[in-house]
Coordinates of C-alpha atoms and ligand atoms in Angstrom, one line a residue:
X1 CA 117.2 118.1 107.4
X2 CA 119.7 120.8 106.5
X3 CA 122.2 117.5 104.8
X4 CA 119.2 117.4 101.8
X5 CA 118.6 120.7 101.7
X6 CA 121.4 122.2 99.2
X7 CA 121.5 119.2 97.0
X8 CA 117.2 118.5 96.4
X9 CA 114.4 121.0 95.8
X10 CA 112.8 121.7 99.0
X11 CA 110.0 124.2 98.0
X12 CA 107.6 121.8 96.3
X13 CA 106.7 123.3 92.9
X14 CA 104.3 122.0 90.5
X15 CA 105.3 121.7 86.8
X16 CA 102.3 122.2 84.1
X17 CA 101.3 123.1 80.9
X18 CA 101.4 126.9 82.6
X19 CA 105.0 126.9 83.1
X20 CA 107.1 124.1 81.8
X21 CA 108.0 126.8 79.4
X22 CA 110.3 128.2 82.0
X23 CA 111.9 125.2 82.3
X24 CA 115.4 124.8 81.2
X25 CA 115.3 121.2 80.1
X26 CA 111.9 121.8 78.4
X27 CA 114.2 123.5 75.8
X28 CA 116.2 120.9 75.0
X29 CA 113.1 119.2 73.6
X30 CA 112.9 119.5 69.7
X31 CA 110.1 122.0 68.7
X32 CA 108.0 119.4 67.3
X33 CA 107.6 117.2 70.3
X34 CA 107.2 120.4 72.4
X35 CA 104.3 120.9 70.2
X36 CA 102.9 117.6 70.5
X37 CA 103.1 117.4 74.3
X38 CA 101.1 120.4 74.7
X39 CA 97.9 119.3 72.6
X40 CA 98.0 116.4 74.4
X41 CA 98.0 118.1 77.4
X42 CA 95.2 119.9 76.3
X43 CA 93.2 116.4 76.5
X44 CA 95.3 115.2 79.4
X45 CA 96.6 117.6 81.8
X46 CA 99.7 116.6 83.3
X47 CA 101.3 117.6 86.7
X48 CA 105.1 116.8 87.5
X49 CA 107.5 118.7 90.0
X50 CA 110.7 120.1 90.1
X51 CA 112.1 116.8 91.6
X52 CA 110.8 114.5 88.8
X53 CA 112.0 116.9 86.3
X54 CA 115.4 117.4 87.8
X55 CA 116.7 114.2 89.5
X56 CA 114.4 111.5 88.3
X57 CA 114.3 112.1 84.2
X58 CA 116.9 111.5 82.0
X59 CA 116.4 114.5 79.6
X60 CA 119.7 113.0 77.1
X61 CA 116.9 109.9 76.8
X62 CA 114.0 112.0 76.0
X63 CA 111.5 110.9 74.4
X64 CA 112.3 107.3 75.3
X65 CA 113.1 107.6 78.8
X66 CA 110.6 106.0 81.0
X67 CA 110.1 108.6 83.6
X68 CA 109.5 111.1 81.0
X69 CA 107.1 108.8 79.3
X70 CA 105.5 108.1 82.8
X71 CA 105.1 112.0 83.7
X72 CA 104.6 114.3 80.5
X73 CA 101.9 113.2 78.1
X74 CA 102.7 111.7 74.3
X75 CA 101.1 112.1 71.0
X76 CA 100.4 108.2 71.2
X77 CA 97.8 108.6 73.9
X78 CA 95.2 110.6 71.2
X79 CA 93.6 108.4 68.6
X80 CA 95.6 110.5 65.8
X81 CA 92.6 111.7 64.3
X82 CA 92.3 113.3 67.5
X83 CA 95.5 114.1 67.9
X84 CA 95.4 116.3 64.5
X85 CA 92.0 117.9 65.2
X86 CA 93.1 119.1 68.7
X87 CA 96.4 120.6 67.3
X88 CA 94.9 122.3 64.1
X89 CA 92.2 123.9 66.6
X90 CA 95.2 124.7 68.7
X91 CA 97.0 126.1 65.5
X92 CA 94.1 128.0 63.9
X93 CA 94.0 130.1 67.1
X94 CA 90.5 128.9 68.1
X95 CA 88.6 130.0 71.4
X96 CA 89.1 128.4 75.0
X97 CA 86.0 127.3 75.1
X98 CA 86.1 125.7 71.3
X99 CA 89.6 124.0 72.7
X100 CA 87.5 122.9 76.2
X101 CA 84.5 121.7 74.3
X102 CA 86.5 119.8 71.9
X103 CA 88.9 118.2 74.7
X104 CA 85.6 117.2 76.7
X105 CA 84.2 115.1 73.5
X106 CA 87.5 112.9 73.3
X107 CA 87.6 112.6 76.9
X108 CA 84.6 111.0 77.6
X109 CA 85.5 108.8 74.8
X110 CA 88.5 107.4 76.7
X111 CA 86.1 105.6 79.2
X112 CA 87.3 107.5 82.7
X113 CA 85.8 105.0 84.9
X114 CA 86.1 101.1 84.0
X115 CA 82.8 99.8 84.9
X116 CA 81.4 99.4 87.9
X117 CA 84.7 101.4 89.8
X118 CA 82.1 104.3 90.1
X119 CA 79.4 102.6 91.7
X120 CA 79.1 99.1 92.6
X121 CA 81.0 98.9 95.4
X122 CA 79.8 102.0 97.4
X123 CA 78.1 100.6 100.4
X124 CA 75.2 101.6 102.1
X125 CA 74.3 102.5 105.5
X126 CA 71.3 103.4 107.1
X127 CA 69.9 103.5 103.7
X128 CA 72.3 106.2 102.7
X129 CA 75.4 105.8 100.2
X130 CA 78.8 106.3 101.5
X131 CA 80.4 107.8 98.9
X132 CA 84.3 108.2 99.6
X133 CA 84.0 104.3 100.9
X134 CA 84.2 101.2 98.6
X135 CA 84.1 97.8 100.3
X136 CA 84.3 94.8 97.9
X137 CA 86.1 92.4 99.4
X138 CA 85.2 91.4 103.1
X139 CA 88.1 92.0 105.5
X140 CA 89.5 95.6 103.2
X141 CA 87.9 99.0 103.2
X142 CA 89.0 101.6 101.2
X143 CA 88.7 105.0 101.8
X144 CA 89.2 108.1 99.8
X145 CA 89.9 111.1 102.2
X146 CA 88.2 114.0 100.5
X147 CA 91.8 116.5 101.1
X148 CA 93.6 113.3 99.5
X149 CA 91.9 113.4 95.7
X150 CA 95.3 114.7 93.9
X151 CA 98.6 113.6 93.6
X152 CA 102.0 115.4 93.7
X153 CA 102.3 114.6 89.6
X154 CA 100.0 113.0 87.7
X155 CA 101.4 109.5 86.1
X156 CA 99.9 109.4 82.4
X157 CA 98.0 106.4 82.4
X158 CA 96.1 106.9 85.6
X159 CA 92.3 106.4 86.0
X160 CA 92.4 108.8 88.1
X161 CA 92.8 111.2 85.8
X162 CA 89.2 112.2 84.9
X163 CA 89.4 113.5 88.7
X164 CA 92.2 115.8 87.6
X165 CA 90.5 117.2 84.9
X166 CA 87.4 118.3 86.9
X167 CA 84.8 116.8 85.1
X168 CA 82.3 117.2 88.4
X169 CA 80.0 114.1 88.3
X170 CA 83.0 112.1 88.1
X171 CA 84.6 112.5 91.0
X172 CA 84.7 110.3 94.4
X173 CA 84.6 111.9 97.5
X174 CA 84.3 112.1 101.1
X175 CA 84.9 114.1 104.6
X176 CA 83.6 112.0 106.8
X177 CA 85.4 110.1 109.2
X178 CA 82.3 109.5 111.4
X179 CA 81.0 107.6 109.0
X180 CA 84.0 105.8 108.3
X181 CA 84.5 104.6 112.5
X182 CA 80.4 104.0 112.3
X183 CA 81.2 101.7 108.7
X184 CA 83.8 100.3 110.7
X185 CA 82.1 99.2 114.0
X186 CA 79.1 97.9 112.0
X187 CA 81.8 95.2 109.9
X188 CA 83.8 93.9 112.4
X189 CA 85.5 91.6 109.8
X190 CA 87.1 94.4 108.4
X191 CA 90.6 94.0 109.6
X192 CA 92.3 96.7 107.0
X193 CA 91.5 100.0 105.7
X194 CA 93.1 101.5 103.0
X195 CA 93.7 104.8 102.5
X196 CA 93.6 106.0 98.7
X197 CA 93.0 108.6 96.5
X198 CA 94.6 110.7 94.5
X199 CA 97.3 110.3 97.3
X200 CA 97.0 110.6 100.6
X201 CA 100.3 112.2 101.4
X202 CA 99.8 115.0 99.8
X203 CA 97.5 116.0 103.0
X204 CA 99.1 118.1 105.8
X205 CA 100.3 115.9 108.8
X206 CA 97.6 117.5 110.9
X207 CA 94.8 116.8 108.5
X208 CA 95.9 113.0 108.0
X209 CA 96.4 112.4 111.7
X210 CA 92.3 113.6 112.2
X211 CA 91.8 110.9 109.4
X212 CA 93.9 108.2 111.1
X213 CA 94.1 108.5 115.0
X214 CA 90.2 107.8 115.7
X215 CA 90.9 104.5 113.7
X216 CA 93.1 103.6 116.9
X217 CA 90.7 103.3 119.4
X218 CA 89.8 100.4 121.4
X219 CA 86.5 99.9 120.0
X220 CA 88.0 99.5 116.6
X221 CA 90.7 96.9 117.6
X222 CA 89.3 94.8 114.4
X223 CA 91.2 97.1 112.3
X224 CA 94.5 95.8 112.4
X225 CA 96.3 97.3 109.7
X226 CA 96.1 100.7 108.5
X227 CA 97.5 101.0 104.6
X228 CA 98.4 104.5 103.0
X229 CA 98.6 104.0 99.3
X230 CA 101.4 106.6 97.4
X231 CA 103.6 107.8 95.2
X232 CA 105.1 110.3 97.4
X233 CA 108.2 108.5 98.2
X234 CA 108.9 108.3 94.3
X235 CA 107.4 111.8 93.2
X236 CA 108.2 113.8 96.4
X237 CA 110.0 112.0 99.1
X238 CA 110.9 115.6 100.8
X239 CA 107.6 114.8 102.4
X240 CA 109.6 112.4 104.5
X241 CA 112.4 114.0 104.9
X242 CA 112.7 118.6 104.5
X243 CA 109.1 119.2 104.5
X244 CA 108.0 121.3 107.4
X245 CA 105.6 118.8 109.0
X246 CA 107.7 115.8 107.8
X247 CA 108.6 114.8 111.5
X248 CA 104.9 115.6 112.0
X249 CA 104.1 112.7 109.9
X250 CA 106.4 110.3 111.1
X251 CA 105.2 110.6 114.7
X252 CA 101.5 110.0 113.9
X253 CA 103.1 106.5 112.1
X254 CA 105.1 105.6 115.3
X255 CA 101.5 106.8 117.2
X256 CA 99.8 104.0 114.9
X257 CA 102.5 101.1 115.7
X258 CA 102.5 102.2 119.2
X259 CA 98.5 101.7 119.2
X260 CA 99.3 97.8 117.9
X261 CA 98.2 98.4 114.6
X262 CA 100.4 97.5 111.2
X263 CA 101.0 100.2 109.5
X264 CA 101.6 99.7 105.4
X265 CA 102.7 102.0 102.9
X266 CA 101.8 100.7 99.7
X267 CA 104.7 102.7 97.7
X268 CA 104.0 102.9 94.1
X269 CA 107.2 102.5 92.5
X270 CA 107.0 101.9 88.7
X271 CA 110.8 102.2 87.9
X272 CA 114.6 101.7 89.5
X273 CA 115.3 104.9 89.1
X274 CA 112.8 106.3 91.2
X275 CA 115.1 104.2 94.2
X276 CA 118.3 105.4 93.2
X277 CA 118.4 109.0 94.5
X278 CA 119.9 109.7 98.1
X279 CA 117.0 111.5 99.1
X280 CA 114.5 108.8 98.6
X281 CA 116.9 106.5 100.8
X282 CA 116.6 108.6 103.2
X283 CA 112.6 108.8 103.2
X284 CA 112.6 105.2 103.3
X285 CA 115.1 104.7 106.0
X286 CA 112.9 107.4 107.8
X287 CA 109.5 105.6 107.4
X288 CA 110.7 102.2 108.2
X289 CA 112.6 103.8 111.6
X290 CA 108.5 103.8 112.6
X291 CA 107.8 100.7 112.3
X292 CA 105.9 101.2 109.4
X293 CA 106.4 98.7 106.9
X294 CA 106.9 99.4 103.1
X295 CA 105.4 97.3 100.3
X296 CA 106.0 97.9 96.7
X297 CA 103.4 98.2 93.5
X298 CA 103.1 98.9 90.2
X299 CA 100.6 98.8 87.2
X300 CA 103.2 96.9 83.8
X301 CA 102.8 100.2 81.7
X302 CA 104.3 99.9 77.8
X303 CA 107.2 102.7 77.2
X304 CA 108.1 102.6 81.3
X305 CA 108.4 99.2 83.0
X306 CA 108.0 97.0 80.2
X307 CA 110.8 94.8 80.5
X308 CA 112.2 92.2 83.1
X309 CA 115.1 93.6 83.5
X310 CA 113.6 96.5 84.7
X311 CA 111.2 95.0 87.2
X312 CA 114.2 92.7 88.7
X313 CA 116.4 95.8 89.3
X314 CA 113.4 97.0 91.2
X315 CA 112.5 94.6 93.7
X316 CA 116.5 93.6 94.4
X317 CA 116.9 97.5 94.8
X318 CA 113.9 97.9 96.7
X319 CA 114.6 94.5 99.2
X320 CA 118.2 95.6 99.6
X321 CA 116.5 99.3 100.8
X322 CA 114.2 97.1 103.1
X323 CA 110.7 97.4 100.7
X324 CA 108.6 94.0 100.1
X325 CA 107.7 93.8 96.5
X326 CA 104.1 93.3 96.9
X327 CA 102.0 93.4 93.2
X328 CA 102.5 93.9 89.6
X329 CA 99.1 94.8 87.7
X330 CA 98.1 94.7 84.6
X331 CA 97.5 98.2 83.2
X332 CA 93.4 98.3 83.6
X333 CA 90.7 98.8 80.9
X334 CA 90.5 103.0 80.9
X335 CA 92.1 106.0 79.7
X336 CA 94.2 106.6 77.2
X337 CA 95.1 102.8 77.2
X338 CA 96.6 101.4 73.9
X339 CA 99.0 103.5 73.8
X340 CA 100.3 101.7 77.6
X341 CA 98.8 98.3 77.2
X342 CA 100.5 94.9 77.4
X343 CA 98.8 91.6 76.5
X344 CA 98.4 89.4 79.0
X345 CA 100.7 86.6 77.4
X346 CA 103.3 89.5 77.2
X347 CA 103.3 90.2 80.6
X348 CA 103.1 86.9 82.0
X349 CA 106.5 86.5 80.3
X350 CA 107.7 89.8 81.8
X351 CA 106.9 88.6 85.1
X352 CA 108.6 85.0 84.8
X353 CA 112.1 86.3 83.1
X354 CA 112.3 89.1 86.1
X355 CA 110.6 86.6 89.0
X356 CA 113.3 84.3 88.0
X357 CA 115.9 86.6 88.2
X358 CA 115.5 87.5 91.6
X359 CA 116.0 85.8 95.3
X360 CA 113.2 84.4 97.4
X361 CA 112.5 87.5 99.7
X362 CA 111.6 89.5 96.3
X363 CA 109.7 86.6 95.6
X364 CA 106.8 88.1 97.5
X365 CA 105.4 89.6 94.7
X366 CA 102.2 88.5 92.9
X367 CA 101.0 89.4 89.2
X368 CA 100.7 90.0 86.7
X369 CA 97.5 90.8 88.2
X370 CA 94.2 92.5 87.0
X371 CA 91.5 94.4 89.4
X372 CA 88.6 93.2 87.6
X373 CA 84.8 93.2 88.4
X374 CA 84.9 89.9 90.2
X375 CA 88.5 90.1 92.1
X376 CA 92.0 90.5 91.4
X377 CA 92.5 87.9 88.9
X378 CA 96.2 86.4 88.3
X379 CA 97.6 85.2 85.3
X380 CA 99.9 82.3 86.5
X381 CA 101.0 81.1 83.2
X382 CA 100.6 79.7 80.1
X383 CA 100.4 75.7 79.8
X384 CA 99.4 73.0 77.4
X385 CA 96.7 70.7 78.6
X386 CA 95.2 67.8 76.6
X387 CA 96.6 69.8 73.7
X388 CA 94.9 72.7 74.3
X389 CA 96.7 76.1 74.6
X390 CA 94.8 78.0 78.0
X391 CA 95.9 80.7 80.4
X392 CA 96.3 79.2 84.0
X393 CA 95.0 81.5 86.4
X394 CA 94.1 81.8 90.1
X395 CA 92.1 84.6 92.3
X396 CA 94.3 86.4 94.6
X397 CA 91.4 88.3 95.7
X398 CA 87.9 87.2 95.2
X399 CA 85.0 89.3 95.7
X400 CA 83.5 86.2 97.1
X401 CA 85.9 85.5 99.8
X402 CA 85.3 82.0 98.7
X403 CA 87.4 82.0 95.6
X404 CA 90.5 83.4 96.9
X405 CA 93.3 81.0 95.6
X406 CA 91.3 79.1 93.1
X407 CA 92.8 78.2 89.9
X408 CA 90.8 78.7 86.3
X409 CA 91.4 78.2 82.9
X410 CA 91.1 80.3 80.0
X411 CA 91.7 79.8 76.1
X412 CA 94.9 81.2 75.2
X413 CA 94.8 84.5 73.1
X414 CA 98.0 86.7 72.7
X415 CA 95.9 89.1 72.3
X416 CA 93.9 89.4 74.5
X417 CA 94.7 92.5 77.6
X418 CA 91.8 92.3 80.0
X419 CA 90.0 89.1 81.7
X420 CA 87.1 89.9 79.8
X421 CA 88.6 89.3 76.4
X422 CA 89.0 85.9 77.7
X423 CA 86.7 82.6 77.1
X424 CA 86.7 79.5 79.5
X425 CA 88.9 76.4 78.4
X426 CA 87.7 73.3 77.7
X427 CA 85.2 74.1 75.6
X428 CA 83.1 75.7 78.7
X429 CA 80.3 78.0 78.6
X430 CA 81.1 80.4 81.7
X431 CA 84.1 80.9 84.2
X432 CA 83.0 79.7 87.6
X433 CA 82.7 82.4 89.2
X434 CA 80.0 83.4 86.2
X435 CA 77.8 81.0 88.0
X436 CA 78.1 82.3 91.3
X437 CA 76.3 85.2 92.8
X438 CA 78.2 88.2 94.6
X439 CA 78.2 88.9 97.3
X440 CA 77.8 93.2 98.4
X441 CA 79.1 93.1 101.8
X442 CA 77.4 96.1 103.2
X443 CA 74.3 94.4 103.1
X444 CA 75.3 92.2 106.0
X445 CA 76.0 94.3 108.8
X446 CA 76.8 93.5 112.4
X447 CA 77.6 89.7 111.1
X448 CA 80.1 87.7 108.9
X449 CA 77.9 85.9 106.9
X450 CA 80.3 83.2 106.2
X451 CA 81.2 82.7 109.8
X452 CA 77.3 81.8 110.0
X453 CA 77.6 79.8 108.0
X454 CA 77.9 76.1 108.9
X455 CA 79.3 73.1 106.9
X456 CA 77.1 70.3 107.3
X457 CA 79.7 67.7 108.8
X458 CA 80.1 70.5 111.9
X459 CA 76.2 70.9 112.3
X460 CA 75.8 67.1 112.7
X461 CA 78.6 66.7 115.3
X462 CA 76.7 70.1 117.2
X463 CA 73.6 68.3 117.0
X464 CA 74.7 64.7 118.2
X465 CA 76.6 66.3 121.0
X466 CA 73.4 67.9 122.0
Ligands
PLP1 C1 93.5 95.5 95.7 C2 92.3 95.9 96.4 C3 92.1 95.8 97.8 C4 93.2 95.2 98.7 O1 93.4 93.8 98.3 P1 94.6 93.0 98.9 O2 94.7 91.8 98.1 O3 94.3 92.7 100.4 O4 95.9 93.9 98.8 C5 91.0 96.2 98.4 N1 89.9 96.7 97.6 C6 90.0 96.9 96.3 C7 88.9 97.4 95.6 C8 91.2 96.5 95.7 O5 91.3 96.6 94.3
SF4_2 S1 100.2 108.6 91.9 FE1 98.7 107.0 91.7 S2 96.7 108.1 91.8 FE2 98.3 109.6 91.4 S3 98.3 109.8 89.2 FE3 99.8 108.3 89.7 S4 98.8 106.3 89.6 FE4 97.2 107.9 89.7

């Protein structure tokens, strides 16, 4: 796409701690923050290209601009006891391995999986563990394609991160796509699968298409939708437009429509500006000319996104470019997290002044919303009720399928971040759902256990027609 191809990097190069000195606008920087940004790197790797550093931030705004603060890692993500012990190491000219030893001990102290991510919802089968498949809620699968566990840049708050840094034990993974179709054809209520990662798109066209096209046989006609969740159309939407296998990808998308199947990018877009660039028109006009549609997400992040305005210039840009804003999250419970959190009250109010700024077709979008142990939990707002102060909120997502759209109430707390700082209303023990079992849905092969399930008015009208 020779139009792109003078005015955007084409060669995809990685920027990192190895060679940002090269960089140009790296010099800009004053020495001090230069400093700073490389002992936290130290901690936190970071990975940006040449197209984030080039077109996306606004290097006249650093430190304060949000796509600097989104891809290049800042003294507030150490504890800054931390932060000076890593730097004077760095300074006294100590040893790689005394830098690597000391950058493992505050790692793990940044909690690099929020519980039960790791774990509890890796299914079983045949008595082994999938690993590479989580499946909490009934009709979603997810699956991490093991060629799919990086990202074209790293975005500073990410969980992910402790997959980056290659602490082993941590890491998800998976090649199998045997397994996968076998999951698959044991759960016929699974009607989407979801690929994640790291990122997908960062695989060759060839390797995602042997991931993807056995997913479009007959026998698997259950799986109606096929999502790819990204952040190459922000971070690299060459892939959709110079790369050399970017028609490559686009067919096997048409190849999915063709096969009857929805196919959804879940575009992580965390900021206007990462719409405003020609080239990333383009990609989008590109995907959608599959019949692919595009939805929108992003976690609320301090320093980057948090601000109405910023979210309502998103989803009007995005709807205009043909996107559907899909969720805002709450920024989840790992990581180097103060330094990006935002209360729940805070972000409820985010949410309202940019919902209301907007028309109804961006009015799609859901949040602010936390993936929590038992569901993606929403906070709806904040009332007054028999004059007590609570958090309204509803399940958009439960893990038991049961509680998807009910409303809860929780005591009001502006500080609170995370739904389990909160306490029940009302002067109530336990949320409902503490009450309930879960359910692990791996443990009911070949059947939906709710479709067995019969309510009792039904089972008297079968047995007095019999
Ligand atoms: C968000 C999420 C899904 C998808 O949920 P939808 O509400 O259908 O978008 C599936 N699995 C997990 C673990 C999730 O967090
Ligand atoms: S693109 Fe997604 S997975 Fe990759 S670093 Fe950013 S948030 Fe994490």
């Amino acid at each position: 796409m020779s139009a792109f191809a003078g005015r955007y990097p084409t060669r995809y190069q990685a920027i990192t701690i190895h060679n940002i000195r090269k960089q140009p606008e790296w010099q800009r920087l004053d020495p001090e923050l230069r400093e700073a940004v490389e002992v936290v790197s130290r901690v936190l790797p970071f990975r940006t290209n040449v197209y984030v550093v080039r077109e996306l931030i606004d290097w006249d705004k650093v430190p304060d601009d949000p796509m600097f603060q989104l891809t290049f890692p800042q003294p507030g993500m150490l504890d800054p006891e931390d932060f000076r012990a890593m730097r004077d190491l760095i300074r006294s000219g100590a040893t790689r391995e005394e830098i690597t030893a000391k950058a493992n001990e505050i790692r793990f102290k940044l909690n690099p999986h929020p519980a039960g991510q790791m774990t509890h919802n890796v299914p079983y089968m045949d008595g082994k563990r999938l690993w590479g498949l989580q499946h909490k809620y009934r009709e979603t699968v997810l699956f991490f394609p093991a060629q799919g566990q990086t990202c074209h840049a790293y975005c500073t708050y990410c969980f992910r991160w402790a997959q980056f840094v290659g602490i082993e034990e941590l890491k998800f993974e998976s090649n199998e796509v045997d397994m996968l179709v076998e999951y698959l054809k044991r759960h016929p209520y699974v009607t989407d699968i979801l690929f994640t990662g790291g990122d997908p798109m960062i695989m060759r066209a060839r390797a995602l298409r042997r991931y993807i096209e056995p997913l479009l046989s007959p026998e698997l006609e259950h799986v109606q939708t096929i999502r790819i969740g990204t952040k190459a159309l922000s971070y690299w939407p060459q892939r959709f437009v110079t790369d050399d296998d970017a028609d490559e990808v686009l067919r096997l998308y048409e190849d999915v429509v063709k096969a009857g199947r929805h196919l959804a990018i879940m575009a992580h877009f965390s900021h206007p500006r990462e719409l405003s660039t020609d080239i990333v028109r383009e990609a989008i006009r590109r995907v959608r000319n599959t019949g692919a549609e595009i939805r929108m997400q992003a976690p609320l992040v301090r320093h980057v996104n948090d601000k109405p305005e910023v979210w309502a210039a998103m989803w009007k840009e995005g709807v205009r470019l043909g996107l559907i804003p899909y969720y805002m999250f709450v920024e989840r419970d790992t990581g180097p997290k103060n330094y990006f959190e935002v209360p729940l009250a805070e972000a409820v109010d985010i949410f309202h002044k940019a919902f209301m700024q907007v028309s109804g077709l961006a009015r799609t979008v859901r949040g602010p919303s936390m993936s929590a142990w038992p569901g993606k939990v929403r906070v709806l707002d904040v009332a007054e009720i028999n004059g007590e102060k609570v958090f309204v909120l509803d399940f958009l997502q439960g893990r038991n399928p049961e509680w998807n759209g009910r409303i809860f109430f929780a005591q009001y707390d502006p500080e609170a971040t995370w739904l389990n700082h909160l306490k029940p209303a009302f002067g109530k023990e336990k949320f409902f759902f503490e009450e309930e079992p879960y359910y692990q849905w791996w443990e009911h092969e070949y059947q939906d256990p709710l479709a067995q399930r019969v309510p009792v008015a039904e089972a008297e009208l079968v047995m007095a027609v019999a």
